[in-house]
Amino acid sequence: MAITGVLKLKDENMRITSLMAALCVLVLAQPLLAQDWKEYENRVDRFTVPAPGEPKVEAIVWDSEYGAKFPGRVYRWQQARTSYSVTVIDYSDAERIHSEVNHIAYRGGPGYWTIDIMASIDYAATRYRQKPGVKVTYDAWQYIERVTGHGLQLINPDESRTHVGIYLHENRLYILDATAAKGEAPPIIFEQSFGFLDAEGKPVQYRSFYFNRLPAARLGRQ
């Protein structure tokens, strides 16, 4: 009888777990099903993501950890009280950009342009952690499409919630930011459905985990 009771309890727990998982899928999928979302594709910055329509695009200059300025673009969407953005920073010309920076740390030292690229994910994550009044509820290594990166979840001073994914692919830094107002559903579909494109605009697929490869040195610096 004891064994039978344990088995019945286990079966009931499994059914409850399955039901909860199904409900979660329905809740998370609701924004996509209820709204006019589409797969947004960008061949210039080589990414694809489900989003509510066409984004507003802004050219920016990104101040790096080591004092260099890199070109970038921010793609923004707004739907009701939830905002979405993809920031793309191009580090592919880092060696030249750093060669024009008169920084005391470069004198006689290693090629800081390589360090700037390798540290870019951590630096971007630190900028989120240091925002005034935020509470970090999740802070860990993660990946998407087997491209390695870092994930953050934050509660902001106005009690909105931000989900962040940061990835470095082919020397482009991608920062995914989805922020939902208090009481809105967690905006994780946007952040977890991101994809990368190759130079021909085809989806990138890796059989093992991808780690960024630095561009070849052209100016004779290491």
PDB file of C-alpha atoms in Angstrom:
ATOM      1  CA  MET A   1       0.000   0.000   0.000  1.00  0.00           C
ATOM      2  CA  ALA A   2       2.837   2.377   0.880  1.00  0.00           C
ATOM      3  CA  ILE A   3       4.514   1.805  -2.501  1.00  0.00           C
ATOM      4  CA  THR A   4       1.215   2.283  -4.321  1.00  0.00           C
ATOM      5  CA  GLY A   5       0.602   5.526  -2.477  1.00  0.00           C
ATOM      6  CA  VAL A   6       4.068   6.818  -3.379  1.00  0.00           C
ATOM      7  CA  LEU A   7       3.533   5.956  -7.048  1.00  0.00           C
ATOM      8  CA  LYS A   8       0.151   7.697  -7.107  1.00  0.00           C
ATOM      9  CA  LEU A   9       1.651  10.790  -5.469  1.00  0.00           C
ATOM     10  CA  LYS A  10       4.492  10.764  -7.996  1.00  0.00           C
ATOM     11  CA  ASP A  11       2.041  10.522 -10.896  1.00  0.00           C
ATOM     12  CA  GLU A  12      -0.029  13.385  -9.507  1.00  0.00           C
ATOM     13  CA  ASN A  13       3.095  15.512  -9.104  1.00  0.00           C
ATOM     14  CA  MET A  14       4.106  14.774 -12.676  1.00  0.00           C
ATOM     15  CA  ARG A  15       0.667  15.774 -13.971  1.00  0.00           C
ATOM     16  CA  ILE A  16       0.766  19.007 -11.971  1.00  0.00           C
ATOM     17  CA  THR A  17       4.254  19.763 -13.294  1.00  0.00           C
ATOM     18  CA  SER A  18       3.157  19.102 -16.878  1.00  0.00           C
ATOM     19  CA  LEU A  19       0.087  21.296 -16.442  1.00  0.00           C
ATOM     20  CA  MET A  20       2.148  24.134 -15.004  1.00  0.00           C
ATOM     21  CA  ALA A  21       4.606  23.871 -17.902  1.00  0.00           C
ATOM     22  CA  ALA A  22       1.773  24.007 -20.427  1.00  0.00           C
ATOM     23  CA  LEU A  23       0.246  27.039 -18.720  1.00  0.00           C
ATOM     24  CA  CYS A  24       3.621  28.759 -18.733  1.00  0.00           C
ATOM     25  CA  VAL A  25       3.956  28.167 -22.463  1.00  0.00           C
ATOM     26  CA  LEU A  26       0.514  29.636 -23.088  1.00  0.00           C
ATOM     27  CA  VAL A  27       1.189  32.681 -20.921  1.00  0.00           C
ATOM     28  CA  LEU A  28       4.546  33.340 -22.505  1.00  0.00           C
ATOM     29  CA  ALA A  29       3.244  32.814 -26.021  1.00  0.00           C
ATOM     30  CA  GLN A  30       0.232  35.081 -25.529  1.00  0.00           C
ATOM     31  CA  PRO A  31       1.987  38.319 -26.583  1.00  0.00           C
ATOM     32  CA  LEU A  32       3.028  36.713 -29.857  1.00  0.00           C
ATOM     33  CA  LEU A  33      -0.367  35.167 -30.526  1.00  0.00           C
ATOM     34  CA  ALA A  34      -2.416  38.196 -29.527  1.00  0.00           C
ATOM     35  CA  GLN A  35      -0.331  40.860 -31.198  1.00  0.00           C
ATOM     36  CA  ASP A  36       0.976  41.456 -34.680  1.00  0.00           C
ATOM     37  CA  TRP A  37       4.526  40.278 -34.152  1.00  0.00           C
ATOM     38  CA  LYS A  38       6.816  39.209 -36.944  1.00  0.00           C
ATOM     39  CA  GLU A  39      10.330  37.914 -37.429  1.00  0.00           C
ATOM     40  CA  TYR A  40      12.507  40.982 -37.878  1.00  0.00           C
ATOM     41  CA  GLU A  41      15.652  40.319 -39.934  1.00  0.00           C
ATOM     42  CA  ASN A  42      18.640  42.626 -40.192  1.00  0.00           C
ATOM     43  CA  ARG A  43      21.421  41.686 -42.602  1.00  0.00           C
ATOM     44  CA  VAL A  44      23.545  44.738 -41.831  1.00  0.00           C
ATOM     45  CA  ASP A  45      24.074  43.811 -38.185  1.00  0.00           C
ATOM     46  CA  ARG A  46      23.350  40.132 -38.846  1.00  0.00           C
ATOM     47  CA  PHE A  47      20.565  39.162 -36.473  1.00  0.00           C
ATOM     48  CA  THR A  48      16.953  38.100 -36.407  1.00  0.00           C
ATOM     49  CA  VAL A  49      14.404  38.431 -33.610  1.00  0.00           C
ATOM     50  CA  PRO A  50      10.605  38.264 -33.200  1.00  0.00           C
ATOM     51  CA  ALA A  51       9.356  41.796 -32.588  1.00  0.00           C
ATOM     52  CA  PRO A  52       6.227  43.985 -32.789  1.00  0.00           C
ATOM     53  CA  GLY A  53       6.737  45.576 -36.194  1.00  0.00           C
ATOM     54  CA  GLU A  54       9.576  47.666 -37.557  1.00  0.00           C
ATOM     55  CA  PRO A  55      12.043  49.217 -35.099  1.00  0.00           C
ATOM     56  CA  LYS A  56      13.214  52.769 -34.659  1.00  0.00           C
ATOM     57  CA  VAL A  57      16.939  52.805 -35.417  1.00  0.00           C
ATOM     58  CA  GLU A  58      19.494  55.111 -33.837  1.00  0.00           C
ATOM     59  CA  ALA A  59      23.223  55.353 -34.589  1.00  0.00           C
ATOM     60  CA  ILE A  60      25.304  55.605 -31.417  1.00  0.00           C
ATOM     61  CA  VAL A  61      28.892  55.828 -30.210  1.00  0.00           C
ATOM     62  CA  TRP A  62      29.799  53.268 -27.546  1.00  0.00           C
ATOM     63  CA  ASP A  63      32.388  54.263 -24.939  1.00  0.00           C
ATOM     64  CA  SER A  64      34.367  51.123 -24.205  1.00  0.00           C
ATOM     65  CA  GLU A  65      35.982  50.034 -20.963  1.00  0.00           C
ATOM     66  CA  TYR A  66      39.405  51.193 -22.148  1.00  0.00           C
ATOM     67  CA  GLY A  67      38.527  54.615 -23.461  1.00  0.00           C
ATOM     68  CA  ALA A  68      37.871  53.818 -27.124  1.00  0.00           C
ATOM     69  CA  LYS A  69      34.754  54.821 -29.036  1.00  0.00           C
ATOM     70  CA  PHE A  70      33.037  52.239 -31.203  1.00  0.00           C
ATOM     71  CA  PRO A  71      30.218  52.649 -33.731  1.00  0.00           C
ATOM     72  CA  GLY A  72      26.904  51.024 -33.003  1.00  0.00           C
ATOM     73  CA  ARG A  73      23.174  51.027 -33.601  1.00  0.00           C
ATOM     74  CA  VAL A  74      20.181  50.646 -31.333  1.00  0.00           C
ATOM     75  CA  TYR A  75      16.974  49.031 -32.631  1.00  0.00           C
ATOM     76  CA  ARG A  76      13.954  49.909 -30.479  1.00  0.00           C
ATOM     77  CA  TRP A  77      10.362  48.700 -30.283  1.00  0.00           C
ATOM     78  CA  GLN A  78       7.528  49.727 -27.990  1.00  0.00           C
ATOM     79  CA  GLN A  79       4.371  47.765 -27.356  1.00  0.00           C
ATOM     80  CA  ALA A  80       1.953  49.087 -24.728  1.00  0.00           C
ATOM     81  CA  ARG A  81       4.021  49.294 -21.519  1.00  0.00           C
ATOM     82  CA  THR A  82       6.815  47.020 -22.659  1.00  0.00           C
ATOM     83  CA  SER A  83       9.915  48.210 -24.487  1.00  0.00           C
ATOM     84  CA  TYR A  84      12.398  46.141 -26.465  1.00  0.00           C
ATOM     85  CA  SER A  85      15.811  46.958 -27.882  1.00  0.00           C
ATOM     86  CA  VAL A  86      18.794  45.371 -29.574  1.00  0.00           C
ATOM     87  CA  THR A  87      22.065  47.289 -29.326  1.00  0.00           C
ATOM     88  CA  VAL A  88      24.827  46.218 -31.696  1.00  0.00           C
ATOM     89  CA  ILE A  89      28.402  47.450 -31.173  1.00  0.00           C
ATOM     90  CA  ASP A  90      30.950  46.774 -33.913  1.00  0.00           C
ATOM     91  CA  TYR A  91      34.355  45.843 -32.473  1.00  0.00           C
ATOM     92  CA  SER A  92      35.736  44.490 -35.751  1.00  0.00           C
ATOM     93  CA  ASP A  93      37.972  47.553 -36.306  1.00  0.00           C
ATOM     94  CA  ALA A  94      39.160  47.688 -32.705  1.00  0.00           C
ATOM     95  CA  GLU A  95      42.879  47.604 -33.490  1.00  0.00           C
ATOM     96  CA  ARG A  96      42.757  50.740 -35.643  1.00  0.00           C
ATOM     97  CA  ILE A  97      40.415  52.561 -33.270  1.00  0.00           C
ATOM     98  CA  HIS A  98      42.679  51.838 -30.323  1.00  0.00           C
ATOM     99  CA  SER A  99      45.777  52.885 -32.244  1.00  0.00           C
ATOM    100  CA  GLU A 100      44.328  56.392 -32.363  1.00  0.00           C
ATOM    101  CA  VAL A 101      43.634  56.571 -28.621  1.00  0.00           C
ATOM    102  CA  ASN A 102      46.353  58.242 -26.550  1.00  0.00           C
ATOM    103  CA  HIS A 103      45.950  56.212 -23.383  1.00  0.00           C
ATOM    104  CA  ILE A 104      48.685  55.817 -20.783  1.00  0.00           C
ATOM    105  CA  ALA A 105      47.777  52.155 -20.289  1.00  0.00           C
ATOM    106  CA  TYR A 106      48.865  51.365 -23.870  1.00  0.00           C
ATOM    107  CA  ARG A 107      52.447  52.548 -23.477  1.00  0.00           C
ATOM    108  CA  GLY A 108      54.689  49.524 -23.555  1.00  0.00           C
ATOM    109  CA  GLY A 109      51.807  47.227 -22.774  1.00  0.00           C
ATOM    110  CA  PRO A 110      49.816  44.590 -24.651  1.00  0.00           C
ATOM    111  CA  GLY A 111      47.296  45.284 -27.365  1.00  0.00           C
ATOM    112  CA  TYR A 112      44.426  46.647 -25.313  1.00  0.00           C
ATOM    113  CA  TRP A 113      42.194  46.440 -28.351  1.00  0.00           C
ATOM    114  CA  THR A 114      42.066  42.665 -27.853  1.00  0.00           C
ATOM    115  CA  ILE A 115      41.288  43.039 -24.152  1.00  0.00           C
ATOM    116  CA  ASP A 116      38.522  45.506 -24.951  1.00  0.00           C
ATOM    117  CA  ILE A 117      36.847  42.944 -27.186  1.00  0.00           C
ATOM    118  CA  MET A 118      37.300  39.998 -24.824  1.00  0.00           C
ATOM    119  CA  ALA A 119      35.975  42.000 -21.847  1.00  0.00           C
ATOM    120  CA  SER A 120      33.069  43.593 -23.709  1.00  0.00           C
ATOM    121  CA  ILE A 121      30.366  41.232 -22.378  1.00  0.00           C
ATOM    122  CA  ASP A 122      31.466  41.679 -18.768  1.00  0.00           C
ATOM    123  CA  TYR A 123      31.739  45.435 -19.195  1.00  0.00           C
ATOM    124  CA  ALA A 124      28.235  45.733 -20.645  1.00  0.00           C
ATOM    125  CA  ALA A 125      26.866  43.597 -17.792  1.00  0.00           C
ATOM    126  CA  THR A 126      28.622  45.809 -15.250  1.00  0.00           C
ATOM    127  CA  ARG A 127      26.977  48.894 -16.735  1.00  0.00           C
ATOM    128  CA  TYR A 128      23.584  47.327 -16.022  1.00  0.00           C
ATOM    129  CA  ARG A 129      24.531  46.324 -12.480  1.00  0.00           C
ATOM    130  CA  GLN A 130      25.677  49.859 -11.706  1.00  0.00           C
ATOM    131  CA  LYS A 131      22.471  51.579 -12.786  1.00  0.00           C
ATOM    132  CA  PRO A 132      21.130  53.613  -9.834  1.00  0.00           C
ATOM    133  CA  GLY A 133      18.530  51.838  -7.735  1.00  0.00           C
ATOM    134  CA  VAL A 134      18.383  48.535  -9.632  1.00  0.00           C
ATOM    135  CA  LYS A 135      18.073  45.183  -7.895  1.00  0.00           C
ATOM    136  CA  VAL A 136      19.707  42.282  -9.719  1.00  0.00           C
ATOM    137  CA  THR A 137      17.657  39.083  -9.396  1.00  0.00           C
ATOM    138  CA  TYR A 138      19.516  36.952 -11.939  1.00  0.00           C
ATOM    139  CA  ASP A 139      23.151  37.228 -13.015  1.00  0.00           C
ATOM    140  CA  ALA A 140      24.760  34.273 -14.786  1.00  0.00           C
ATOM    141  CA  TRP A 141      26.439  32.816 -17.850  1.00  0.00           C
ATOM    142  CA  GLN A 142      24.040  31.786 -20.582  1.00  0.00           C
ATOM    143  CA  TYR A 143      23.872  31.060 -24.283  1.00  0.00           C
ATOM    144  CA  ILE A 144      21.511  31.308 -27.197  1.00  0.00           C
ATOM    145  CA  GLU A 145      21.840  29.374 -30.451  1.00  0.00           C
ATOM    146  CA  ARG A 146      24.980  27.989 -28.738  1.00  0.00           C
ATOM    147  CA  VAL A 147      26.584  31.424 -28.799  1.00  0.00           C
ATOM    148  CA  THR A 148      27.929  32.061 -25.303  1.00  0.00           C
ATOM    149  CA  GLY A 149      27.088  35.175 -23.341  1.00  0.00           C
ATOM    150  CA  HIS A 150      25.617  36.501 -20.118  1.00  0.00           C
ATOM    151  CA  GLY A 151      22.113  37.004 -18.792  1.00  0.00           C
ATOM    152  CA  LEU A 152      20.719  39.499 -16.289  1.00  0.00           C
ATOM    153  CA  GLN A 153      17.326  40.158 -14.765  1.00  0.00           C
ATOM    154  CA  LEU A 154      16.712  43.366 -12.860  1.00  0.00           C
ATOM    155  CA  ILE A 155      13.996  45.125 -10.910  1.00  0.00           C
ATOM    156  CA  ASN A 156      14.151  48.851 -11.595  1.00  0.00           C
ATOM    157  CA  PRO A 157      13.297  51.682  -9.177  1.00  0.00           C
ATOM    158  CA  ASP A 158       9.818  52.031 -10.770  1.00  0.00           C
ATOM    159  CA  GLU A 159       9.309  48.253 -10.224  1.00  0.00           C
ATOM    160  CA  SER A 160       9.492  47.483 -13.921  1.00  0.00           C
ATOM    161  CA  ARG A 161      11.457  44.348 -14.803  1.00  0.00           C
ATOM    162  CA  THR A 162      14.297  44.132 -17.300  1.00  0.00           C
ATOM    163  CA  HIS A 163      15.564  40.965 -18.988  1.00  0.00           C
ATOM    164  CA  VAL A 164      18.987  41.294 -20.604  1.00  0.00           C
ATOM    165  CA  GLY A 165      21.017  39.025 -22.870  1.00  0.00           C
ATOM    166  CA  ILE A 166      24.568  39.986 -23.896  1.00  0.00           C
ATOM    167  CA  TYR A 167      26.473  38.099 -26.601  1.00  0.00           C
ATOM    168  CA  LEU A 168      29.654  38.529 -28.629  1.00  0.00           C
ATOM    169  CA  HIS A 169      29.519  37.066 -32.133  1.00  0.00           C
ATOM    170  CA  GLU A 170      32.009  37.702 -34.927  1.00  0.00           C
ATOM    171  CA  ASN A 171      33.323  40.724 -32.979  1.00  0.00           C
ATOM    172  CA  ARG A 172      29.902  42.322 -32.712  1.00  0.00           C
ATOM    173  CA  LEU A 173      28.495  42.871 -29.249  1.00  0.00           C
ATOM    174  CA  TYR A 174      24.741  42.280 -29.025  1.00  0.00           C
ATOM    175  CA  ILE A 175      22.789  43.636 -26.037  1.00  0.00           C
ATOM    176  CA  LEU A 176      19.169  42.491 -25.862  1.00  0.00           C
ATOM    177  CA  ASP A 177      16.997  44.492 -23.471  1.00  0.00           C
ATOM    178  CA  ALA A 178      13.310  43.847 -22.754  1.00  0.00           C
ATOM    179  CA  THR A 179      11.666  45.930 -20.028  1.00  0.00           C
ATOM    180  CA  ALA A 180       8.094  45.374 -18.848  1.00  0.00           C
ATOM    181  CA  ALA A 181       6.182  47.721 -16.562  1.00  0.00           C
ATOM    182  CA  LYS A 182       4.995  46.533 -13.168  1.00  0.00           C
ATOM    183  CA  GLY A 183       2.204  43.989 -13.576  1.00  0.00           C
ATOM    184  CA  GLU A 184       3.029  43.132 -17.194  1.00  0.00           C
ATOM    185  CA  ALA A 185       4.027  39.616 -18.260  1.00  0.00           C
ATOM    186  CA  PRO A 186       7.784  38.875 -18.207  1.00  0.00           C
ATOM    187  CA  PRO A 187       9.162  39.806 -21.665  1.00  0.00           C
ATOM    188  CA  ILE A 188      11.356  36.752 -22.095  1.00  0.00           C
ATOM    189  CA  ILE A 189      10.224  35.625 -25.563  1.00  0.00           C
ATOM    190  CA  PHE A 190      12.051  38.515 -27.216  1.00  0.00           C
ATOM    191  CA  GLU A 191      15.281  37.892 -25.343  1.00  0.00           C
ATOM    192  CA  GLN A 192      15.221  34.103 -25.733  1.00  0.00           C
ATOM    193  CA  SER A 193      14.271  33.916 -29.438  1.00  0.00           C
ATOM    194  CA  PHE A 194      17.205  35.850 -30.839  1.00  0.00           C
ATOM    195  CA  GLY A 195      19.194  34.459 -33.765  1.00  0.00           C
ATOM    196  CA  PHE A 196      22.423  35.263 -35.604  1.00  0.00           C
ATOM    197  CA  LEU A 197      22.936  35.548 -39.362  1.00  0.00           C
ATOM    198  CA  ASP A 198      26.041  34.951 -41.429  1.00  0.00           C
ATOM    199  CA  ALA A 199      27.432  37.248 -44.130  1.00  0.00           C
ATOM    200  CA  GLU A 200      24.925  35.809 -46.637  1.00  0.00           C
ATOM    201  CA  GLY A 201      21.942  36.399 -44.372  1.00  0.00           C
ATOM    202  CA  LYS A 202      21.521  32.731 -43.460  1.00  0.00           C
ATOM    203  CA  PRO A 203      20.814  31.572 -39.890  1.00  0.00           C
ATOM    204  CA  VAL A 204      23.951  30.548 -38.039  1.00  0.00           C
ATOM    205  CA  GLN A 205      23.924  27.084 -36.502  1.00  0.00           C
ATOM    206  CA  TYR A 206      26.707  25.631 -34.389  1.00  0.00           C
ATOM    207  CA  ARG A 207      27.191  22.032 -33.314  1.00  0.00           C
ATOM    208  CA  SER A 208      29.140  23.053 -30.217  1.00  0.00           C
ATOM    209  CA  PHE A 209      29.364  26.179 -28.118  1.00  0.00           C
ATOM    210  CA  TYR A 210      30.663  29.241 -29.930  1.00  0.00           C
ATOM    211  CA  PHE A 211      33.279  31.555 -28.425  1.00  0.00           C
ATOM    212  CA  ASN A 212      34.235  34.743 -30.219  1.00  0.00           C
ATOM    213  CA  ARG A 213      37.394  34.763 -32.365  1.00  0.00           C
ATOM    214  CA  LEU A 214      39.454  37.955 -32.372  1.00  0.00           C
ATOM    215  CA  PRO A 215      40.145  39.662 -35.707  1.00  0.00           C
ATOM    216  CA  ALA A 216      43.623  39.237 -37.129  1.00  0.00           C
ATOM    217  CA  ALA A 217      46.137  41.944 -36.167  1.00  0.00           C
ATOM    218  CA  ARG A 218      46.945  44.266 -39.073  1.00  0.00           C
ATOM    219  CA  LEU A 219      49.149  46.919 -37.520  1.00  0.00           C
ATOM    220  CA  GLY A 220      51.809  44.624 -36.085  1.00  0.00           C
ATOM    221  CA  ARG A 221      50.546  44.784 -32.503  1.00  0.00           C
ATOM    222  CA  GLN A 222      49.797  41.788 -30.341  1.00  0.00           C
TER     223      GLN A 222
END
